[in-house]
Coordinates of N, CA and C in Angstrom, one line a residue:
M4 N -39.2 17.5 -22.1 CA -40.4 17.0 -21.4 C -40.1 15.4 -21.2
D5 N -40.7 14.8 -19.9 CA -40.3 13.7 -19.7 C -41.8 12.9 -20.2
E6 N -41.4 11.7 -20.9 CA -42.2 10.8 -21.5 C -42.9 9.9 -20.4
T7 N -44.1 9.8 -20.4 CA -44.9 8.9 -19.7 C -45.4 7.8 -20.6
I8 N -45.6 6.7 -20.0 CA -46.1 5.1 -20.4 C -47.2 5.3 -19.9
S9 N -48.7 5.1 -21.1 CA -49.6 4.9 -20.4 C -50.2 3.3 -20.6
I10 N -51.2 3.2 -20.1 CA -51.5 1.7 -20.1 C -52.2 1.2 -21.6
K11 N -52.3 2.1 -22.4 CA -52.5 1.6 -23.9 C -51.2 1.3 -24.4
D12 N -50.0 2.2 -24.2 CA -49.0 2.1 -24.7 C -48.2 0.5 -24.0
L13 N -48.4 0.3 -22.8 CA -48.2 -1.0 -22.5 C -48.7 -2.2 -23.2
L14 N -50.0 -2.2 -23.4 CA -51.0 -3.0 -24.1 C -50.5 -3.1 -25.7
Q15 N -49.9 -2.2 -26.2 CA -49.6 -2.2 -27.9 C -48.2 -2.7 -27.8
T16 N -47.5 -2.5 -26.5 CA -46.1 -3.0 -26.6 C -46.3 -4.4 -26.5
F17 N -47.1 -5.1 -25.7 CA -47.2 -6.5 -25.4 C -47.9 -7.0 -27.0
K18 N -48.7 -6.3 -27.5 CA -49.5 -7.3 -28.6 C -48.5 -7.2 -29.7
K19 N -47.3 -6.3 -29.7 CA -46.6 -6.1 -30.9 C -45.6 -7.1 -30.8
H20 N -45.1 -7.5 -29.2 CA -44.2 -8.2 -29.3 C -44.8 -9.5 -28.6
W21 N -45.8 -9.9 -28.9 CA -46.2 -10.9 -28.0 C -45.6 -12.3 -28.3
M22 N -45.4 -12.7 -29.4 CA -44.5 -13.9 -29.7 C -43.2 -13.9 -28.8
I23 N -42.4 -13.0 -28.5 CA -41.2 -12.8 -27.7 C -41.8 -13.2 -26.5
I24 N -42.8 -12.5 -25.8 CA -43.3 -12.7 -24.3 C -43.8 -14.2 -24.3
V25 N -44.1 -14.6 -25.0 CA -44.7 -16.3 -24.8 C -43.7 -17.1 -25.3
L26 N -43.2 -17.1 -26.3 CA -42.3 -18.2 -26.6 C -41.1 -18.2 -25.7
L27 N -40.4 -17.0 -25.4 CA -39.4 -17.1 -24.6 C -39.1 -18.0 -23.2
P28 N -40.6 -17.5 -22.5 CA -40.6 -18.4 -21.2 C -40.9 -19.7 -21.6
L29 N -41.8 -20.0 -22.6 CA -42.1 -21.6 -22.8 C -40.5 -22.1 -23.1
L30 N -39.7 -21.5 -23.9 CA -38.3 -22.1 -24.3 C -37.3 -22.4 -22.8
S31 N -37.5 -21.3 -22.4 CA -36.7 -21.5 -21.0 C -37.5 -22.8 -20.1
G32 N -38.4 -22.8 -19.9 CA -38.9 -23.7 -19.4 C -38.9 -25.2 -19.9
I33 N -38.9 -25.4 -21.1 CA -38.5 -26.2 -21.8 C -36.9 -27.1 -21.7
I34 N -36.1 -26.0 -21.7 CA -34.8 -26.5 -21.7 C -34.7 -26.6 -20.3
S35 N -35.3 -25.9 -19.0 CA -35.0 -26.3 -17.9 C -35.4 -27.9 -17.6
G36 N -36.9 -28.0 -18.1 CA -37.5 -29.4 -17.8 C -36.5 -30.6 -18.5
V37 N -35.7 -30.2 -19.5 CA -34.9 -31.6 -20.3 C -33.7 -31.3 -19.4
I38 N -33.1 -30.3 -18.8 CA -31.9 -30.6 -18.1 C -32.3 -31.1 -16.6
S39 N -33.1 -30.8 -16.1 CA -33.7 -31.4 -14.8 C -33.7 -33.0 -15.0
Y40 N -34.5 -33.4 -15.9 CA -35.0 -34.8 -16.3 C -33.8 -35.4 -16.7
Y41 N -33.3 -35.3 -17.6 CA -32.4 -36.1 -18.5 C -30.8 -35.8 -18.4
V42 N -30.5 -34.7 -17.7 CA -29.1 -34.2 -17.8 C -28.8 -34.3 -16.2
L43 N -29.4 -33.7 -15.3 CA -28.9 -33.5 -13.9 C -28.6 -35.0 -13.1
T44 N -27.9 -35.2 -12.4 CA -27.9 -36.7 -11.9 C -28.9 -36.6 -10.5
P45 N -30.1 -37.2 -10.2 CA -30.7 -37.0 -9.1 C -29.6 -37.4 -7.7
V46 N -30.2 -36.9 -6.8 CA -29.5 -37.1 -5.3 C -30.7 -37.4 -4.4
Y47 N -30.2 -38.4 -3.5 CA -31.0 -38.9 -2.7 C -30.6 -38.5 -1.3
Q48 N -31.1 -38.6 -0.1 CA -30.7 -38.5 1.0 C -31.4 -39.3 2.2
A49 N -30.4 -39.6 3.2 CA -31.0 -40.5 4.4 C -30.5 -39.8 5.6
S50 N -31.1 -40.0 6.8 CA -30.9 -39.4 7.7 C -30.9 -40.1 8.9
T51 N -30.2 -39.8 10.1 CA -30.4 -40.3 11.1 C -30.4 -39.6 12.5
Q52 N -30.9 -39.9 13.5 CA -31.0 -39.0 14.7 C -30.1 -39.6 15.9
I53 N -29.3 -38.7 16.5 CA -28.3 -39.2 17.5 C -28.7 -38.3 18.9
L54 N -28.7 -39.1 20.2 CA -29.0 -38.6 21.2 C -27.7 -38.5 22.2
V55 N -27.6 -37.2 22.7 CA -26.4 -37.2 23.7 C -27.4 -37.0 25.1
N56 N -26.9 -38.0 25.6 CA -27.3 -38.2 27.4 C -26.6 -38.4 28.3
Q57 N -26.8 -38.5 29.6 CA -26.1 -38.7 30.5 C -26.7 -40.0 31.3
K58 N -26.0 -40.7 32.1 CA -26.5 -41.7 32.8 C -27.3 -41.0 34.0
D59 N -28.4 -42.0 34.5 CA -29.0 -41.5 35.4 C -28.6 -41.1 36.5
S60 N -29.2 -39.9 37.3 CA -28.6 -39.5 38.7 C -29.6 -39.0 39.3
D61 N -29.8 -39.2 40.9 CA -30.6 -38.7 41.8 C -30.7 -37.3 42.0
D62 N -29.7 -36.7 41.5 CA -29.4 -34.9 41.9 C -30.1 -34.5 40.7
L63 N -31.2 -33.8 40.8 CA -32.1 -33.2 40.0 C -31.0 -32.0 39.2
A64 N -30.5 -31.3 40.1 CA -29.7 -30.2 39.8 C -28.6 -30.6 38.8
L65 N -28.3 -31.6 39.2 CA -27.0 -32.0 38.4 C -27.5 -32.6 37.2
N66 N -28.8 -33.2 37.1 CA -29.2 -33.6 36.0 C -29.2 -32.5 35.0
A67 N -29.9 -31.1 35.4 CA -30.0 -30.0 34.5 C -28.7 -29.5 34.1
T68 N -27.5 -29.7 34.9 CA -26.5 -29.1 34.6 C -26.1 -30.1 33.4
Q69 N -26.4 -31.5 33.6 CA -25.8 -32.1 32.7 C -26.3 -32.2 31.2
V70 N -27.7 -31.7 31.2 CA -28.5 -31.6 30.2 C -28.0 -30.2 29.4
Q71 N -27.6 -29.3 29.7 CA -27.0 -28.2 29.2 C -25.8 -28.2 28.7
T72 N -24.8 -29.4 29.4 CA -23.7 -29.8 28.8 C -23.8 -30.3 27.8
N73 N -24.8 -31.6 27.8 CA -25.1 -32.1 26.4 C -25.3 -31.5 25.4
V74 N -26.1 -30.1 25.5 CA -26.5 -29.3 24.3 C -25.7 -28.5 24.0
D75 N -24.5 -28.1 24.8 CA -23.6 -27.7 24.5 C -22.5 -28.4 23.8
L76 N -22.2 -29.2 24.0 CA -21.1 -30.5 23.3 C -21.8 -30.8 22.0
I77 N -23.2 -30.5 21.7 CA -23.4 -30.8 19.9 C -22.6 -30.2 19.0
N78 N -22.2 -28.7 19.4 CA -21.4 -28.1 18.3 C -20.0 -28.9 18.3
T79 N -19.2 -29.4 19.5 CA -18.4 -30.2 19.4 C -18.6 -31.5 18.8
Y80 N -19.5 -32.2 19.0 CA -20.0 -33.4 18.1 C -19.9 -33.1 16.6
S81 N -20.4 -32.1 16.2 CA -20.7 -31.7 15.1 C -19.5 -31.6 13.9
V82 N -18.5 -31.1 14.7 CA -17.1 -31.1 14.0 C -16.5 -32.5 14.2
I83 N -16.6 -32.9 15.2 CA -15.9 -34.4 15.4 C -16.7 -35.7 14.4
I84 N -17.9 -35.6 14.2 CA -18.4 -36.6 13.3 C -18.3 -36.4 11.7
K85 N -17.5 -35.1 11.6 CA -17.2 -34.7 10.2 C -15.8 -34.8 10.0
S86 N -15.1 -35.1 10.9 CA -13.7 -35.3 10.8 C -12.8 -36.3 10.3
P87 N -11.6 -36.2 9.4 CA -11.3 -37.3 9.1 C -10.9 -38.4 10.1
A88 N -10.9 -38.4 11.3 CA -10.7 -39.8 12.1 C -11.8 -40.3 11.9
I89 N -13.1 -39.8 11.9 CA -14.5 -40.8 11.6 C -14.8 -41.0 10.4
L90 N -14.6 -40.3 9.6 CA -14.7 -40.4 8.0 C -13.9 -41.3 7.2
E91 N -12.4 -41.2 7.7 CA -11.8 -42.4 7.1 C -12.1 -43.9 7.7
K92 N -12.7 -44.0 8.7 CA -13.1 -45.4 9.1 C -14.4 -45.6 8.0
V93 N -15.1 -44.9 8.0 CA -16.4 -45.1 7.1 C -16.1 -45.3 5.7
V94 N -15.1 -44.9 5.3 CA -14.7 -44.9 3.6 C -13.9 -46.6 3.5
K95 N -13.2 -46.4 4.8 CA -12.8 -48.2 4.3 C -13.7 -49.2 4.8
E96 N -14.6 -48.8 5.9 CA -15.8 -50.1 6.1 C -16.3 -50.2 5.1
L97 N -16.8 -49.1 4.2 CA -17.9 -49.2 3.1 C -17.2 -49.6 1.7
H98 N -15.9 -49.2 1.8 CA -15.0 -49.4 0.4 C -15.5 -48.3 -0.4
L99 N -15.9 -47.2 0.0 CA -16.3 -46.2 -1.0 C -15.1 -45.4 -1.8
K100 N -15.5 -45.1 -2.9 CA -14.5 -44.7 -3.9 C -14.3 -43.2 -3.8
Q101 N -15.3 -42.1 -3.1 CA -15.1 -40.8 -2.8 C -13.8 -40.8 -1.6
S102 N -13.4 -39.5 -1.9 CA -12.0 -39.3 -0.8 C -12.7 -38.9 0.5
V103 N -12.2 -38.6 1.7 CA -12.9 -38.1 2.7 C -13.2 -36.7 2.6
G104 N -12.5 -35.8 1.8 CA -13.0 -34.6 1.6 C -14.4 -34.6 0.8
A105 N -14.4 -35.6 -0.3 CA -15.9 -35.6 -0.8 C -17.1 -36.1 -0.3
L106 N -16.6 -36.8 0.9 CA -17.6 -37.4 2.1 C -18.1 -36.3 2.6
N107 N -17.2 -35.5 3.2 CA -17.6 -34.3 4.0 C -18.4 -33.5 3.5
Q108 N -18.6 -33.4 2.1 CA -19.3 -32.5 1.6 C -21.0 -33.3 1.5
Q109 N -20.9 -34.3 1.6 CA -22.3 -35.2 1.6 C -22.9 -35.2 3.0
V110 N -22.1 -34.7 4.0 CA -22.7 -34.9 4.9 C -23.2 -33.5 5.8
T111 N -24.4 -33.7 6.2 CA -24.7 -32.1 7.2 C -25.4 -32.7 8.5
V112 N -25.0 -31.8 9.6 CA -25.4 -32.0 10.6 C -26.0 -30.9 11.2
T113 N -27.3 -31.2 11.7 CA -28.4 -30.1 12.0 C -28.8 -30.1 13.4
R114 N -28.7 -29.6 14.3 CA -29.0 -29.3 15.5 C -30.5 -28.6 15.9
Q115 N -31.2 -29.1 16.7 CA -32.4 -28.5 17.2 C -32.3 -27.6 18.4
E116 N -32.8 -26.4 18.4 CA -32.1 -25.4 19.8 C -32.7 -26.0 20.9
N117 N -31.7 -25.9 22.0 CA -32.1 -26.4 23.4 C -32.5 -28.0 23.3
S118 N -31.8 -28.9 22.3 CA -32.3 -30.3 22.5 C -31.1 -31.2 22.4
Q119 N -31.1 -32.2 23.3 CA -30.1 -33.4 22.9 C -30.0 -34.0 22.0
V120 N -30.9 -34.0 21.2 CA -30.7 -34.5 19.9 C -30.3 -33.7 18.6
F121 N -29.7 -34.4 17.7 CA -29.2 -33.9 16.4 C -29.3 -34.8 15.3
S122 N -29.6 -34.1 14.1 CA -30.0 -34.9 12.9 C -28.7 -35.2 12.1
L123 N -28.2 -36.3 11.2 CA -27.1 -36.2 10.6 C -27.7 -36.8 9.2
T124 N -27.6 -36.1 8.3 CA -28.2 -36.3 6.8 C -26.8 -36.4 6.1
V125 N -27.1 -37.5 5.2 CA -26.2 -37.9 4.2 C -26.8 -37.8 2.6
Q126 N -26.3 -37.2 1.7 CA -26.6 -37.0 0.2 C -26.1 -37.6 -0.7
D127 N -26.6 -38.5 -1.7 CA -25.8 -39.6 -2.6 C -26.2 -39.7 -3.8
T128 N -25.7 -39.7 -4.6 CA -26.5 -40.1 -6.2 C -27.2 -41.6 -5.9
D129 N -26.9 -42.5 -5.0 CA -27.2 -43.7 -4.8 C -28.1 -43.8 -3.6
P130 N -29.4 -44.2 -3.5 CA -30.2 -44.3 -2.1 C -29.7 -45.2 -1.4
D131 N -29.3 -46.2 -1.7 CA -28.7 -47.4 -0.7 C -27.5 -47.0 -0.3
R132 N -26.5 -46.4 -0.8 CA -25.2 -45.9 -0.4 C -25.3 -45.0 0.5
A133 N -26.6 -44.1 0.7 CA -26.6 -42.6 1.4 C -27.2 -43.5 2.6
T134 N -28.0 -44.6 2.6 CA -28.6 -45.0 3.9 C -27.6 -45.7 4.6
K135 N -26.5 -46.6 3.8 CA -25.7 -47.2 4.5 C -24.3 -46.1 4.9
I136 N -24.1 -45.2 4.4 CA -23.1 -44.1 4.9 C -23.6 -43.5 6.1
A137 N -24.6 -43.0 6.5 CA -25.7 -42.5 7.3 C -25.5 -43.4 8.6
N138 N -26.0 -44.6 8.6 CA -25.9 -45.8 9.3 C -24.6 -46.0 10.0
T139 N -23.4 -46.0 9.2 CA -22.2 -46.3 9.2 C -21.5 -45.5 10.1
L140 N -21.8 -44.0 9.6 CA -21.4 -43.0 10.0 C -21.7 -42.9 11.6
S141 N -23.0 -43.0 11.7 CA -23.6 -43.0 13.2 C -23.0 -43.9 14.4
V142 N -23.0 -44.9 13.6 CA -22.3 -46.3 14.7 C -21.0 -45.8 14.8
T143 N -20.1 -45.5 13.7 CA -18.6 -45.3 13.9 C -18.5 -44.1 14.9
F144 N -19.1 -42.9 14.5 CA -19.1 -41.9 15.7 C -19.5 -42.2 17.2
Q145 N -20.6 -43.2 17.4 CA -21.0 -43.6 18.6 C -19.9 -44.3 19.5
K146 N -18.9 -45.2 18.3 CA -17.9 -45.9 19.2 C -16.5 -45.3 19.2
E147 N -16.3 -44.2 18.6 CA -15.2 -43.5 18.5 C -15.1 -42.3 19.2
V148 N -16.2 -41.9 19.7 CA -16.4 -40.4 20.4 C -16.0 -40.8 22.0
P149 N -16.0 -41.9 22.6 CA -15.6 -41.8 24.2 C -14.2 -42.2 24.0
N150 N -13.3 -42.7 23.0 CA -11.8 -42.6 22.6 C -11.3 -41.2 22.3
L151 N -12.1 -40.3 22.1 CA -11.9 -38.9 21.5 C -11.8 -38.2 22.7
M152 N -13.2 -38.2 23.2 CA -13.3 -37.1 24.6 C -13.6 -37.8 25.7
N153 N -13.1 -39.3 26.2 CA -13.2 -39.5 27.2 C -14.7 -39.7 28.0
I154 N -15.6 -39.5 27.0 CA -17.2 -39.9 27.7 C -18.0 -40.7 27.1
D155 N -19.0 -41.0 27.6 CA -20.0 -42.3 26.9 C -21.3 -41.8 27.1
N156 N -21.8 -40.7 26.2 CA -23.1 -39.9 26.5 C -23.7 -40.1 25.2
V157 N -23.4 -41.0 24.0 CA -24.1 -40.7 22.5 C -24.4 -42.3 22.5
S158 N -25.7 -42.2 21.8 CA -26.4 -43.3 21.2 C -27.3 -42.8 20.0
V159 N -27.5 -43.8 19.3 CA -28.2 -43.5 18.1 C -29.5 -43.8 18.2
L160 N -30.5 -42.7 18.2 CA -32.2 -42.7 18.4 C -32.5 -43.3 17.4
S161 N -32.0 -43.3 16.1 CA -33.1 -43.7 15.1 C -32.0 -43.9 13.8
K162 N -32.1 -45.1 13.0 CA -31.3 -45.2 12.0 C -32.0 -44.8 10.6
A163 N -31.3 -44.7 9.3 CA -31.7 -44.6 8.4 C -32.3 -45.6 7.7
V164 N -33.5 -45.4 7.1 CA -34.2 -46.4 6.4 C -34.2 -46.6 5.1
L165 N -34.1 -47.3 4.3 CA -34.0 -47.3 2.7 C -35.7 -47.7 2.1
K166 N -36.4 -46.5 1.5 CA -37.4 -46.5 1.2 C -37.8 -47.1 -0.1
E167 N -38.7 -47.8 -0.4 CA -38.9 -48.4 -1.8 C -39.4 -47.0 -2.6
N168 N -39.1 -47.0 -3.5 CA -39.4 -46.0 -4.7 C -38.8 -44.7 -4.0
S169 N -37.5 -44.6 -3.7 CA -37.1 -43.4 -2.9 C -37.1 -42.0 -4.0
A170 N -37.7 -41.1 -3.4 CA -37.7 -39.6 -4.4 C -36.4 -39.1 -4.1
P171 N -35.8 -38.6 -5.0 CA -34.5 -37.7 -4.9 C -34.9 -36.1 -4.3
V172 N -34.1 -35.7 -3.6 CA -34.2 -34.4 -2.9 C -33.9 -33.6 -4.0
K173 N -33.0 -33.7 -4.8 CA -32.3 -32.8 -5.8 C -31.9 -33.7 -7.0
P174 N -32.3 -32.9 -8.6 CA -33.1 -31.6 -8.6 C -34.4 -31.7 -8.6
N175 N -34.9 -30.5 -8.0 CA -36.6 -30.5 -8.3 C -37.2 -29.8 -9.4
P176 N -37.3 -30.7 -10.5 CA -37.9 -30.4 -11.8 C -38.8 -29.2 -12.0
Q177 N -39.9 -29.6 -10.9 CA -41.0 -28.7 -11.0 C -40.5 -27.2 -10.6
M178 N -39.7 -27.4 -9.6 CA -39.4 -25.9 -9.2 C -38.6 -25.1 -10.0
N179 N -37.9 -26.1 -10.6 CA -36.6 -25.6 -11.8 C -37.4 -24.9 -12.9
I180 N -38.2 -25.6 -13.4 CA -39.0 -25.3 -14.5 C -39.8 -23.9 -14.0
L181 N -40.5 -23.8 -12.9 CA -41.2 -22.4 -12.6 C -40.3 -21.5 -12.3
I182 N -39.1 -21.8 -12.0 CA -38.0 -20.4 -12.1 C -37.9 -20.3 -13.3
A183 N -37.4 -21.0 -14.1 CA -37.1 -20.6 -15.4 C -38.2 -20.1 -16.2
L184 N -39.4 -20.5 -15.9 CA -40.8 -19.6 -16.7 C -40.6 -18.0 -16.3
V185 N -40.6 -18.1 -14.8 CA -40.7 -16.5 -14.4 C -39.5 -15.6 -14.6
I186 N -38.2 -16.6 -14.7 CA -36.9 -15.7 -15.4 C -37.2 -15.4 -16.8
G187 N -37.6 -16.4 -17.6 CA -37.7 -16.3 -19.0 C -38.9 -14.9 -19.5
L188 N -39.9 -15.0 -18.3 CA -41.0 -13.9 -18.9 C -40.4 -12.7 -18.4
M189 N -39.6 -12.6 -17.2 CA -39.1 -11.1 -17.1 C -38.0 -10.5 -18.0
V190 N -37.3 -11.6 -18.8 CA -36.5 -11.2 -19.8 C -37.4 -11.0 -20.9
S191 N -38.3 -11.7 -21.3 CA -39.1 -11.5 -22.5 C -39.6 -10.1 -22.7
I192 N -40.3 -9.7 -21.3 CA -40.8 -8.3 -21.4 C -39.7 -7.2 -21.4
G193 N -38.7 -7.2 -20.6 CA -37.6 -6.7 -20.8 C -37.2 -6.5 -22.0
L194 N -37.1 -7.4 -23.1 CA -36.3 -7.1 -24.3 C -37.6 -6.6 -25.2
A195 N -38.8 -7.0 -24.8 CA -40.0 -6.2 -25.6 C -40.1 -4.9 -25.3
F196 N -39.4 -4.3 -24.5 CA -39.6 -3.0 -23.8 C -38.4 -2.2 -24.6
L197 N -37.1 -2.8 -24.8 CA -35.8 -2.6 -25.5 C -36.0 -2.5 -26.8
L198 N -36.7 -3.6 -27.4 CA -36.8 -3.3 -28.7 C -38.1 -2.2 -29.2
E199 N -39.0 -1.9 -28.4 CA -39.8 -0.7 -28.5 C -38.9 0.6 -28.3
Y200 N -38.1 0.5 -27.3 CA -37.1 1.7 -27.2 C -36.4 2.2 -28.5
L201 N -35.8 1.0 -29.0 CA -34.8 1.1 -30.1 C -35.5 1.5 -31.2
D202 N -36.9 1.1 -31.7 CA -37.5 1.4 -32.5 C -38.0 2.8 -32.8
N203 N -37.1 3.6 -34.0 CA -37.5 5.0 -33.8 C -38.3 5.5 -35.1
T204 N -38.8 4.4 -35.5 CA -39.8 4.6 -36.9 C -41.1 5.1 -36.7
F205 N -41.9 6.3 -37.3 CA -43.1 6.7 -37.2 C -44.1 5.6 -37.5
K206 N -45.0 5.9 -36.7 CA -45.9 4.6 -36.8 C -47.6 5.3 -37.1
N207 N -47.9 6.6 -36.8 CA -48.9 7.3 -36.9 C -48.6 8.9 -37.0
E208 N -49.8 9.5 -37.1 CA -49.6 10.9 -37.1 C -49.2 11.6 -35.6
S209 N -49.4 11.1 -34.3 CA -49.2 11.4 -33.3 C -47.8 11.4 -33.2
D210 N -47.0 10.0 -33.5 CA -45.8 10.2 -33.5 C -44.7 11.4 -33.9
I211 N -45.2 12.0 -35.1 CA -44.6 13.0 -36.1 C -45.0 14.1 -35.1
E212 N -46.1 14.4 -34.7 CA -46.4 15.9 -34.0 C -45.4 15.8 -32.7
K213 N -45.5 14.8 -31.6 CA -44.9 14.3 -30.4 C -43.3 14.5 -30.6
D214 N -42.8 13.8 -31.7 CA -41.2 13.6 -32.2 C -40.6 15.2 -32.8
L215 N -41.4 15.8 -33.8 CA -40.9 16.7 -34.4 C -41.2 18.0 -33.9
G216 N -42.5 17.5 -33.1 CA -43.2 19.0 -33.1 C -43.7 19.8 -34.1
L217 N -44.1 19.0 -35.1 CA -44.9 19.8 -36.3 C -45.8 19.3 -36.5
P218 N -46.6 20.3 -36.8 CA -48.7 19.8 -37.2 C -48.8 18.7 -38.5
V219 N -49.7 17.8 -38.3 CA -49.7 17.1 -39.5 C -51.3 17.9 -40.5
L220 N -50.7 18.2 -41.6 CA -51.3 19.0 -42.6 C -52.4 18.1 -43.3
G221 N -51.9 17.0 -43.6 CA -52.9 15.9 -44.3 C -52.0 14.5 -43.9
S222 N -52.7 13.4 -44.6 CA -52.4 12.0 -44.7 C -53.2 11.5 -45.6
I223 N -52.3 10.4 -46.2 CA -52.5 9.5 -47.2 C -53.0 8.1 -46.8
Q224 N -54.3 7.9 -47.2 CA -54.9 6.5 -46.6 C -54.4 5.7 -47.6
K225 N -54.1 4.3 -47.0 CA -53.8 3.2 -47.7 C -55.0 2.8 -48.2
A226 N -54.7 2.8 -49.7 CA -56.1 2.3 -50.6 C -56.2 0.5 -50.8
S227 N -57.0 0.0 -50.6 CA -57.0 -1.4 -51.1 C -57.2 -1.9 -52.3
R228 N -56.5 -2.9 -53.3 CA -56.5 -3.5 -54.5 C -57.7 -3.8 -54.7
N229 N -58.0 -3.0 -55.8 CA -59.6 -3.2 -56.4 C -59.5 -4.2 -57.5
Y230 N -59.4 -5.6 -57.6 CA -59.3 -6.4 -58.9 C -60.5 -6.2 -59.7
K231 N -61.3 -5.8 -59.2 CA -62.7 -6.0 -60.3 C -62.4 -4.8 -61.2
D232 N -61.8 -3.5 -60.8 CA -61.6 -2.3 -61.4 C -60.3 -2.4 -62.2
G233 N -59.6 -3.6 -62.1 CA -58.3 -3.5 -62.9 C -57.0 -3.0 -61.9
F234 N -57.3 -2.7 -60.9 CA -56.1 -1.8 -60.4 C -55.2 -3.1 -59.3

């Protein structure tokens, strides 16, 4: 016969293992908070915007074609801006300690659909260095792309600005703690049910009847000690 779990059984399981259900999520949240605040290195972010455009023309049809061409070229620009030909110059100009490959991992290029503007984002453990890398990379790309593609249609729309009291983009301690609490709660509930499943002791008369199929003829009540009577 299939066993069913009633709400009463669930509540009894929670009551019996409440310490595990409460303490394990709290411990997970505390550990996550300590790691997020004191172990992980903060990472800061700086962004610039680059505009791809063409020189003015009186032909409206030609302008529409040029705009679409510029939009299509952004994918190519995204590859060029992260290429060694550009990144090596940035490393040399700023005297960066990281390699070209490491710098490539710090740079992200994001384009907006059907737009001639794309964003260049740099993440670094130093907010000032992140700002300098973003601006230097934008200017270097603007200078070098005419030589690489024989075109002159790139301009820096906005520069990265170092803000006072810049907040890191990661880690996010609040989010990490929340995730740890949820995971800890799920694990603690699962552990509570596992312990209950592995516990094969009889707790009352109904357990004997259910598991052994035998009727209960009598029971012995637990007597309290009466010190006045000498027991």
